[in-house]
mmCIF file of C-alpha atoms and ligand atoms in Angstrom:
data_model
loop_
_atom_site.group_PDB
_atom_site.id
_atom_site.type_symbol
_atom_site.label_atom_id
_atom_site.label_comp_id
_atom_site.label_asym_id
_atom_site.label_seq_id
_atom_site.Cartn_x
_atom_site.Cartn_y
_atom_site.Cartn_z
ATOM 1 C CA MET A 1 6.079 -14.433 4.504
ATOM 2 C CA GLU A 2 6.293 -18.206 4.506
ATOM 3 C CA ILE A 3 7.046 -20.097 1.296
ATOM 4 C CA LEU A 4 5.656 -23.614 1.539
ATOM 5 C CA LYS A 5 6.410 -26.416 -0.890
ATOM 6 C CA THR A 6 4.361 -29.326 0.405
ATOM 7 C CA THR A 7 0.618 -29.815 0.762
ATOM 8 C CA SER A 8 1.004 -30.979 4.374
ATOM 9 C CA GLN A 9 2.889 -27.762 5.298
ATOM 10 C CA MET A 10 0.222 -25.656 3.583
ATOM 11 C CA GLN A 11 -2.630 -27.580 5.239
ATOM 12 C CA ALA A 12 -0.991 -27.185 8.650
ATOM 13 C CA ALA A 13 -0.310 -23.453 8.209
ATOM 14 C CA CYS A 14 -3.872 -22.724 7.021
ATOM 15 C CA GLY A 15 -5.309 -24.952 9.772
ATOM 16 C CA ASN A 16 -3.405 -22.918 12.391
ATOM 17 C CA PHE A 17 -4.757 -19.646 11.053
ATOM 18 C CA ARG A 18 -8.301 -21.030 10.949
ATOM 19 C CA ARG A 19 -8.088 -22.209 14.556
ATOM 20 C CA GLN A 20 -7.099 -18.637 15.511
ATOM 21 C CA GLY A 21 -10.354 -17.482 13.883
ATOM 22 C CA LYS A 22 -8.582 -15.839 10.947
ATOM 23 C CA ARG A 23 -10.194 -15.449 7.512
ATOM 24 C CA ILE A 24 -8.062 -16.876 4.739
ATOM 25 C CA GLY A 25 -8.083 -15.430 1.216
ATOM 26 C CA LEU A 26 -6.576 -17.641 -1.491
ATOM 27 C CA ILE A 27 -5.296 -16.451 -4.869
ATOM 28 C CA PRO A 28 -4.489 -19.301 -7.247
ATOM 29 C CA THR A 29 -1.920 -18.316 -9.910
ATOM 30 C CA MET A 30 0.550 -19.843 -12.311
ATOM 31 C CA GLY A 31 3.219 -17.291 -11.380
ATOM 32 C CA ALA A 32 5.057 -14.871 -13.706
ATOM 33 C CA LEU A 33 3.194 -12.303 -11.632
ATOM 34 C CA HIS A 34 2.151 -8.880 -12.893
ATOM 35 C CA ALA A 35 -0.072 -6.025 -11.727
ATOM 36 C CA GLY A 36 -3.207 -8.055 -12.579
ATOM 37 C CA HIS A 37 -2.250 -10.726 -10.056
ATOM 38 C CA LEU A 38 -1.248 -8.071 -7.527
ATOM 39 C CA SER A 39 -4.687 -6.451 -7.812
ATOM 40 C CA LEU A 40 -6.114 -9.749 -6.512
ATOM 41 C CA VAL A 41 -3.629 -9.671 -3.620
ATOM 42 C CA ARG A 42 -4.802 -6.173 -2.705
ATOM 43 C CA ALA A 43 -8.456 -7.187 -2.876
ATOM 44 C CA ALA A 44 -7.712 -10.148 -0.580
ATOM 45 C CA ARG A 45 -5.785 -7.929 1.811
ATOM 46 C CA GLY A 46 -8.872 -5.698 2.042
ATOM 47 C CA SER A 47 -11.233 -8.438 3.215
ATOM 48 C CA CYS A 48 -9.156 -11.269 4.744
ATOM 49 C CA ASP A 49 -6.769 -11.612 7.697
ATOM 50 C CA VAL A 50 -4.432 -13.987 5.895
ATOM 51 C CA VAL A 51 -3.508 -13.750 2.213
ATOM 52 C CA ALA A 52 -2.261 -16.947 0.585
ATOM 53 C CA VAL A 53 -1.029 -17.104 -3.020
ATOM 54 C CA SER A 54 -0.440 -20.382 -4.817
ATOM 55 C CA ILE A 55 2.056 -20.540 -7.664
ATOM 56 C CA PHE A 56 1.777 -23.686 -9.748
ATOM 57 C CA VAL A 57 2.030 -24.102 -13.502
ATOM 58 C CA ASN A 58 -0.650 -26.741 -13.763
ATOM 59 C CA PRO A 59 0.184 -29.291 -16.480
ATOM 60 C CA ALA A 60 -3.387 -30.631 -16.417
ATOM 61 C CA GLN A 61 -4.758 -27.442 -17.988
ATOM 62 C CA PHE A 62 -2.367 -27.399 -20.961
ATOM 63 C CA GLY A 63 -3.035 -29.354 -24.138
ATOM 64 C CA PRO A 64 -0.278 -31.513 -25.663
ATOM 65 C CA ASP A 65 0.613 -28.840 -28.266
ATOM 66 C CA GLU A 66 0.423 -25.884 -25.885
ATOM 67 C CA ASP A 67 3.082 -23.848 -24.099
ATOM 68 C CA PHE A 68 3.442 -25.757 -20.778
ATOM 69 C CA SER A 69 7.208 -26.229 -21.091
ATOM 70 C CA LYS A 70 7.953 -22.665 -22.168
ATOM 71 C CA TYR A 71 5.411 -20.945 -19.865
ATOM 72 C CA PRO A 72 7.358 -18.195 -18.003
ATOM 73 C CA ARG A 73 8.557 -19.225 -14.539
ATOM 74 C CA SER A 74 10.067 -16.683 -12.129
ATOM 75 C CA LEU A 75 9.505 -17.925 -8.576
ATOM 76 C CA GLU A 76 12.176 -15.770 -6.926
ATOM 77 C CA GLN A 77 10.968 -12.552 -8.494
ATOM 78 C CA ASP A 78 7.329 -13.515 -7.798
ATOM 79 C CA CYS A 79 8.118 -14.067 -4.107
ATOM 80 C CA ALA A 80 9.841 -10.680 -3.902
ATOM 81 C CA LEU A 81 6.707 -8.986 -5.321
ATOM 82 C CA LEU A 82 4.440 -10.889 -2.932
ATOM 83 C CA GLN A 83 6.627 -10.102 0.052
ATOM 84 C CA ALA A 84 6.504 -6.400 -0.841
ATOM 85 C CA ASP A 85 2.696 -6.682 -0.944
ATOM 86 C CA ARG A 86 2.642 -8.280 2.541
ATOM 87 C CA VAL A 87 1.389 -11.693 1.490
ATOM 88 C CA ASP A 88 1.416 -14.191 4.379
ATOM 89 C CA LEU A 89 1.724 -17.559 2.640
ATOM 90 C CA VAL A 90 3.076 -18.631 -0.731
ATOM 91 C CA PHE A 91 2.269 -22.195 -1.728
ATOM 92 C CA ALA A 92 4.626 -23.326 -4.509
ATOM 93 C CA PRO A 93 4.340 -27.105 -4.800
ATOM 94 C CA SER A 94 6.184 -29.315 -7.262
ATOM 95 C CA MET A 95 4.322 -31.288 -9.885
ATOM 96 C CA GLU A 96 4.835 -34.544 -7.893
ATOM 97 C CA GLU A 97 3.451 -32.851 -4.788
ATOM 98 C CA MET A 98 0.237 -31.834 -6.565
ATOM 99 C CA TYR A 99 -0.135 -34.939 -8.696
ATOM 100 C CA PRO A 100 1.608 -37.854 -6.959
ATOM 101 C CA PRO A 101 2.039 -40.900 -9.201
ATOM 102 C CA GLY A 102 -1.225 -42.807 -9.404
ATOM 103 C CA THR A 103 -3.476 -39.733 -9.097
ATOM 104 C CA SER A 104 -6.739 -40.647 -10.818
ATOM 105 C CA THR A 105 -9.388 -38.285 -9.448
ATOM 106 C CA PHE A 106 -10.499 -35.293 -11.500
ATOM 107 C CA VAL A 107 -13.238 -32.655 -11.246
ATOM 108 C CA ALA A 108 -15.174 -31.814 -14.400
ATOM 109 C CA VAL A 109 -18.011 -29.314 -14.812
ATOM 110 C CA GLU A 110 -19.993 -30.524 -17.782
ATOM 111 C CA GLY A 111 -21.542 -28.198 -20.356
ATOM 112 C CA VAL A 112 -20.084 -24.806 -19.512
ATOM 113 C CA SER A 113 -16.551 -26.290 -19.649
ATOM 114 C CA GLU A 114 -17.047 -27.014 -23.348
ATOM 115 C CA ARG A 115 -17.701 -23.389 -24.319
ATOM 116 C CA LEU A 116 -15.254 -20.640 -25.421
ATOM 117 C CA ASP A 117 -11.740 -21.647 -24.243
ATOM 118 C CA GLY A 118 -13.153 -25.039 -23.342
ATOM 119 C CA ALA A 119 -14.155 -25.571 -26.984
ATOM 120 C CA SER A 120 -10.751 -24.471 -28.327
ATOM 121 C CA ARG A 121 -8.726 -26.181 -25.611
ATOM 122 C CA PRO A 122 -10.355 -29.569 -24.898
ATOM 123 C CA GLY A 123 -9.695 -30.678 -21.322
ATOM 124 C CA HIS A 124 -8.441 -27.230 -20.247
ATOM 125 C CA PHE A 125 -11.196 -26.561 -17.724
ATOM 126 C CA ARG A 126 -11.062 -30.088 -16.321
ATOM 127 C CA GLY A 127 -7.451 -29.265 -15.435
ATOM 128 C CA VAL A 128 -8.464 -25.921 -13.940
ATOM 129 C CA THR A 129 -11.368 -27.278 -11.866
ATOM 130 C CA THR A 130 -9.264 -30.196 -10.637
ATOM 131 C CA VAL A 131 -6.359 -28.038 -9.464
ATOM 132 C CA VAL A 132 -8.606 -25.341 -7.965
ATOM 133 C CA SER A 133 -10.604 -28.002 -6.072
ATOM 134 C CA LYS A 134 -7.371 -29.416 -4.705
ATOM 135 C CA LEU A 135 -6.191 -25.951 -3.659
ATOM 136 C CA PHE A 136 -9.551 -25.285 -1.956
ATOM 137 C CA HIS A 137 -9.248 -28.569 -0.036
ATOM 138 C CA ILE A 138 -5.671 -27.834 0.965
ATOM 139 C CA ALA A 139 -6.130 -24.195 2.071
ATOM 140 C CA MET A 140 -9.871 -24.218 2.931
ATOM 141 C CA PRO A 141 -10.104 -20.454 2.335
ATOM 142 C CA GLN A 142 -13.192 -18.416 3.184
ATOM 143 C CA GLN A 143 -12.676 -16.399 -0.011
ATOM 144 C CA ALA A 144 -10.826 -17.044 -3.258
ATOM 145 C CA PHE A 145 -9.914 -14.299 -5.707
ATOM 146 C CA PHE A 146 -10.004 -14.595 -9.497
ATOM 147 C CA GLY A 147 -9.718 -12.143 -12.379
ATOM 148 C CA GLN A 148 -12.518 -11.237 -14.786
ATOM 149 C CA LYS A 149 -9.753 -11.466 -17.410
ATOM 150 C CA ASP A 150 -10.494 -15.215 -17.527
ATOM 151 C CA ALA A 151 -14.258 -14.794 -17.889
ATOM 152 C CA ALA A 152 -14.954 -18.383 -18.980
ATOM 153 C CA GLN A 153 -12.927 -19.662 -16.017
ATOM 154 C CA VAL A 154 -15.089 -17.522 -13.723
ATOM 155 C CA ALA A 155 -18.244 -19.147 -15.157
ATOM 156 C CA VAL A 156 -16.849 -22.663 -14.802
ATOM 157 C CA LEU A 157 -15.512 -22.181 -11.255
ATOM 158 C CA SER A 158 -18.710 -20.469 -10.079
ATOM 159 C CA LYS A 159 -20.703 -23.462 -11.322
ATOM 160 C CA MET A 160 -18.280 -25.896 -9.665
ATOM 161 C CA VAL A 161 -18.625 -24.118 -6.308
ATOM 162 C CA ARG A 162 -22.437 -24.158 -6.596
ATOM 163 C CA ASP A 163 -22.739 -27.738 -7.838
ATOM 164 C CA LEU A 164 -20.367 -29.176 -5.221
ATOM 165 C CA ASN A 165 -21.605 -26.993 -2.308
ATOM 166 C CA MET A 166 -18.105 -25.707 -1.686
ATOM 167 C CA ASP A 167 -17.977 -23.392 1.317
ATOM 168 C CA VAL A 168 -15.932 -20.655 -0.306
ATOM 169 C CA GLU A 169 -16.875 -17.265 -1.717
ATOM 170 C CA LEU A 170 -15.436 -16.409 -5.117
ATOM 171 C CA VAL A 171 -14.460 -12.753 -5.454
ATOM 172 C CA ILE A 172 -14.080 -11.614 -9.050
ATOM 173 C CA CYS A 173 -11.780 -8.633 -9.690
ATOM 174 C CA PRO A 174 -11.760 -6.320 -12.745
ATOM 175 C CA ILE A 175 -9.317 -6.699 -15.637
ATOM 176 C CA VAL A 176 -6.087 -4.723 -15.128
ATOM 177 C CA ARG A 177 -4.790 -3.192 -18.359
ATOM 178 C CA GLU A 178 -1.693 -1.382 -19.547
ATOM 179 C CA ALA A 179 -2.174 2.355 -20.129
ATOM 180 C CA ASP A 180 -2.746 1.636 -23.837
ATOM 181 C CA GLY A 181 -5.507 -0.903 -23.124
ATOM 182 C CA LEU A 182 -3.674 -4.223 -23.461
ATOM 183 C CA ALA A 183 -4.960 -6.625 -20.797
ATOM 184 C CA LEU A 184 -2.068 -7.755 -18.600
ATOM 185 C CA SER A 185 -1.176 -11.396 -19.110
ATOM 186 C CA SER A 186 1.860 -13.541 -18.328
ATOM 187 C CA ARG A 187 1.771 -14.497 -22.021
ATOM 188 C CA ASN A 188 2.379 -10.865 -23.077
ATOM 189 C CA ALA A 189 6.042 -11.706 -22.395
ATOM 190 C CA TYR A 190 5.966 -13.749 -25.633
ATOM 191 C CA LEU A 191 5.050 -10.706 -27.773
ATOM 192 C CA ASP A 192 7.677 -8.894 -29.798
ATOM 193 C CA ARG A 193 7.247 -5.150 -30.394
ATOM 194 C CA ASP A 194 5.144 -5.449 -33.516
ATOM 195 C CA HIS A 195 2.916 -8.223 -32.141
ATOM 196 C CA ARG A 196 2.404 -6.238 -28.947
ATOM 197 C CA ARG A 197 1.193 -3.305 -31.049
ATOM 198 C CA GLN A 198 -1.099 -5.568 -33.078
ATOM 199 C CA ALA A 199 -2.499 -7.102 -29.860
ATOM 200 C CA LEU A 200 -4.065 -3.725 -28.964
ATOM 201 C CA VAL A 201 -6.689 -4.448 -31.582
ATOM 202 C CA LEU A 202 -8.427 -6.863 -29.188
ATOM 203 C CA ASN A 203 -9.224 -4.140 -26.670
ATOM 204 C CA ARG A 204 -10.189 -1.820 -29.517
ATOM 205 C CA ALA A 205 -12.616 -4.430 -30.835
ATOM 206 C CA MET A 206 -14.177 -4.808 -27.374
ATOM 207 C CA ALA A 207 -14.493 -1.017 -27.100
ATOM 208 C CA ARG A 208 -16.193 -0.923 -30.515
ATOM 209 C CA ALA A 209 -18.688 -3.576 -29.366
ATOM 210 C CA GLN A 210 -19.483 -1.499 -26.276
ATOM 211 C CA GLU A 211 -19.842 1.630 -28.417
ATOM 212 C CA CYS A 212 -22.298 -0.129 -30.779
ATOM 213 C CA ALA A 213 -24.317 -1.425 -27.823
ATOM 214 C CA LEU A 214 -24.483 2.074 -26.369
ATOM 215 C CA ALA A 215 -25.679 3.372 -29.735
ATOM 216 C CA GLY A 216 -28.580 0.916 -29.546
ATOM 217 C CA GLU A 217 -27.283 -2.033 -31.573
ATOM 218 C CA HIS A 218 -28.717 -5.140 -29.897
ATOM 219 C CA SER A 219 -28.095 -7.711 -32.619
ATOM 220 C CA SER A 220 -25.088 -9.753 -31.526
ATOM 221 C CA ALA A 221 -24.420 -10.753 -35.161
ATOM 222 C CA ARG A 222 -24.047 -7.116 -36.229
ATOM 223 C CA LEU A 223 -22.130 -6.122 -33.132
ATOM 224 C CA LEU A 224 -19.664 -8.999 -33.540
ATOM 225 C CA GLN A 225 -19.322 -8.114 -37.212
ATOM 226 C CA GLU A 226 -18.184 -4.621 -36.182
ATOM 227 C CA ALA A 227 -15.675 -6.072 -33.717
ATOM 228 C CA ARG A 228 -14.433 -8.575 -36.315
ATOM 229 C CA ALA A 229 -13.895 -5.757 -38.825
ATOM 230 C CA ILE A 230 -11.627 -3.940 -36.335
ATOM 231 C CA ILE A 231 -9.559 -7.075 -35.710
ATOM 232 C CA ALA A 232 -9.225 -7.640 -39.471
ATOM 233 C CA TYR A 233 -7.049 -4.488 -39.669
ATOM 234 C CA GLU A 234 -4.122 -6.380 -38.177
ATOM 235 C CA PRO A 235 -2.678 -8.939 -40.574
ATOM 236 C CA GLU A 236 -1.140 -11.235 -37.968
ATOM 237 C CA VAL A 237 -4.125 -11.437 -35.630
ATOM 238 C CA ARG A 238 -6.245 -14.533 -36.209
ATOM 239 C CA ILE A 239 -9.492 -14.938 -34.283
ATOM 240 C CA ASP A 240 -9.959 -18.206 -32.401
ATOM 241 C CA TYR A 241 -13.377 -17.223 -31.057
ATOM 242 C CA LEU A 242 -15.325 -13.995 -30.818
ATOM 243 C CA ALA A 243 -18.686 -14.392 -29.124
ATOM 244 C CA ALA A 244 -21.503 -12.638 -27.316
ATOM 245 C CA VAL A 245 -22.626 -14.879 -24.481
ATOM 246 C CA ASN A 246 -24.471 -15.127 -21.206
ATOM 247 C CA PRO A 247 -21.624 -14.728 -18.652
ATOM 248 C CA GLU A 248 -22.932 -17.547 -16.416
ATOM 249 C CA THR A 249 -23.789 -20.248 -18.935
ATOM 250 C CA LEU A 250 -21.486 -19.042 -21.735
ATOM 251 C CA ASP A 251 -24.328 -19.782 -24.169
ATOM 252 C CA ASP A 252 -24.489 -17.499 -27.215
ATOM 253 C CA VAL A 253 -26.990 -14.671 -26.994
ATOM 254 C CA ALA A 254 -28.756 -13.375 -30.104
ATOM 255 C CA ASP A 255 -29.532 -10.020 -28.492
ATOM 256 C CA VAL A 256 -26.962 -8.067 -26.550
ATOM 257 C CA HIS A 257 -28.148 -6.245 -23.451
ATOM 258 C CA GLU A 258 -26.495 -4.902 -20.312
ATOM 259 C CA GLY A 259 -24.521 -7.692 -18.616
ATOM 260 C CA ALA A 260 -23.841 -9.679 -21.812
ATOM 261 C CA LEU A 261 -20.248 -10.858 -22.134
ATOM 262 C CA ILE A 262 -18.293 -10.156 -25.309
ATOM 263 C CA ALA A 263 -15.300 -12.500 -25.290
ATOM 264 C CA VAL A 264 -12.443 -12.930 -27.712
ATOM 265 C CA ALA A 265 -9.492 -15.273 -28.069
ATOM 266 C CA ALA A 266 -7.026 -14.648 -30.864
ATOM 267 C CA TYR A 267 -3.586 -15.652 -32.013
ATOM 268 C CA VAL A 268 -1.308 -12.646 -32.329
ATOM 269 C CA GLY A 269 1.439 -14.213 -34.381
ATOM 270 C CA PRO A 270 2.027 -17.460 -32.484
ATOM 271 C CA THR A 271 0.714 -16.193 -29.131
ATOM 272 C CA ARG A 272 -2.857 -16.897 -28.045
ATOM 273 C CA LEU A 273 -4.398 -14.047 -26.033
ATOM 274 C CA ILE A 274 -7.860 -13.550 -24.524
ATOM 275 C CA ASP A 275 -9.831 -10.470 -23.616
ATOM 276 C CA ASN A 276 -13.440 -9.667 -22.781
ATOM 277 C CA LEU A 277 -15.901 -7.012 -21.813
ATOM 278 C CA LEU A 278 -19.160 -7.025 -19.866
ATOM 279 C CA ILE A 279 -21.567 -4.719 -21.682
ATOM 280 C CA SER A 280 -22.291 -2.026 -19.170
ATOM 281 C CA LYS A 281 -25.331 -0.129 -20.466
ATOM 282 C CA CYS A 282 -27.292 -0.306 -23.687
ATOM 283 C CA ALA A 283 -29.517 2.303 -25.191
ATOM 284 C CA SER A 284 -33.137 1.138 -25.183
ATOM 285 C CA VAL A 285 -34.816 0.654 -28.580
HETATM 286 P P1 LIG B 1 -2.865 -17.031 -14.124
HETATM 287 O O1 LIG B 1 -1.581 -16.905 -13.387
HETATM 288 O O2 LIG B 1 -2.803 -16.523 -15.536
HETATM 289 O O3 LIG B 1 -3.511 -18.377 -13.976
HETATM 290 O O4 LIG B 1 -3.862 -16.003 -13.408
HETATM 291 C C1 LIG B 1 -4.125 -16.093 -12.035
HETATM 292 C C2 LIG B 1 -5.301 -15.213 -11.707
HETATM 293 O O5 LIG B 1 -4.985 -13.854 -12.045
HETATM 294 C C3 LIG B 1 -6.562 -15.586 -12.502
HETATM 295 O O6 LIG B 1 -7.690 -15.496 -11.648
HETATM 296 C C4 LIG B 1 -6.594 -14.535 -13.577
HETATM 297 O O7 LIG B 1 -7.900 -14.261 -14.054
HETATM 298 C C5 LIG B 1 -6.037 -13.334 -12.844
HETATM 299 N N1 LIG B 1 -5.515 -12.355 -13.811
HETATM 300 C C6 LIG B 1 -4.635 -12.581 -14.820
HETATM 301 N N2 LIG B 1 -4.452 -11.472 -15.561
HETATM 302 C C7 LIG B 1 -5.253 -10.501 -15.006
HETATM 303 C C8 LIG B 1 -5.528 -9.149 -15.311
HETATM 304 N N3 LIG B 1 -4.949 -8.523 -16.337
HETATM 305 N N4 LIG B 1 -6.391 -8.476 -14.523
HETATM 306 C C9 LIG B 1 -7.000 -9.093 -13.470
HETATM 307 N N5 LIG B 1 -6.784 -10.389 -13.128
HETATM 308 C C10 LIG B 1 -5.927 -11.078 -13.881
#
């Protein structure tokens, strides 16, 4: 496994593989890797010849009052995990390497970037689409792997790829959860024991929404009310957003049917977590 720190090294390595006719799969991450990230590595291994993982805590996607400086960083341990999973390339650039002084070009997907996390975290998706575009230009992968865990990010990146005719296929992988239902996240490291227990309410609320849909409840207002009531059991969980939306446009839907996205962001104590569920089958009226 090669660990590359500069964009020119990464471009050269990926260029070599491409010239040999190899298919490159890219997995953009911010490190502090867990089984969710590793599920993307395995998916890439299944359909690509070369698996490349980028590790970069992207300052452009953090707001001024967010956790950029304290975001967990564990490059050595991450590389050991990736090596064990037979990753070929790790791209771990410095901030100066990704954003040299004077950088003034950004990629913004209007509309969908202002919904859900984009509404709560102004500028977040502009940071995401800018860094992912740069990574696509550097690695020029045939496929790139993302988690359904970040459902709004999936919508924004899919639109970016369509709008800018990018020649890359996005592969979206299911949410990996702990045995008790908590969605894996690098930010779970912030949770103390009691907050971790309280965080389980998010998955329970999603499950309740699914249950109501299966029982024939199509009104998103009533279904979200049920989910909200579950979350209200935990005193230190404060909802940022809880919405039923179209997974592509992220527009609210009044009626929930199969394929609708139920998405939640909530503060559990001081830690902001997200979770979501794609409604899988509804009873017909
Ligand atoms: P991050 O390092 O948080 O930027 O995440 C990098 C990629 O891993 C993103 O595409 C995430 O959606 C994905 N990811 C994070 N957590 C999970 C999870 N629990 N299950 C599946 N994918 C995940």
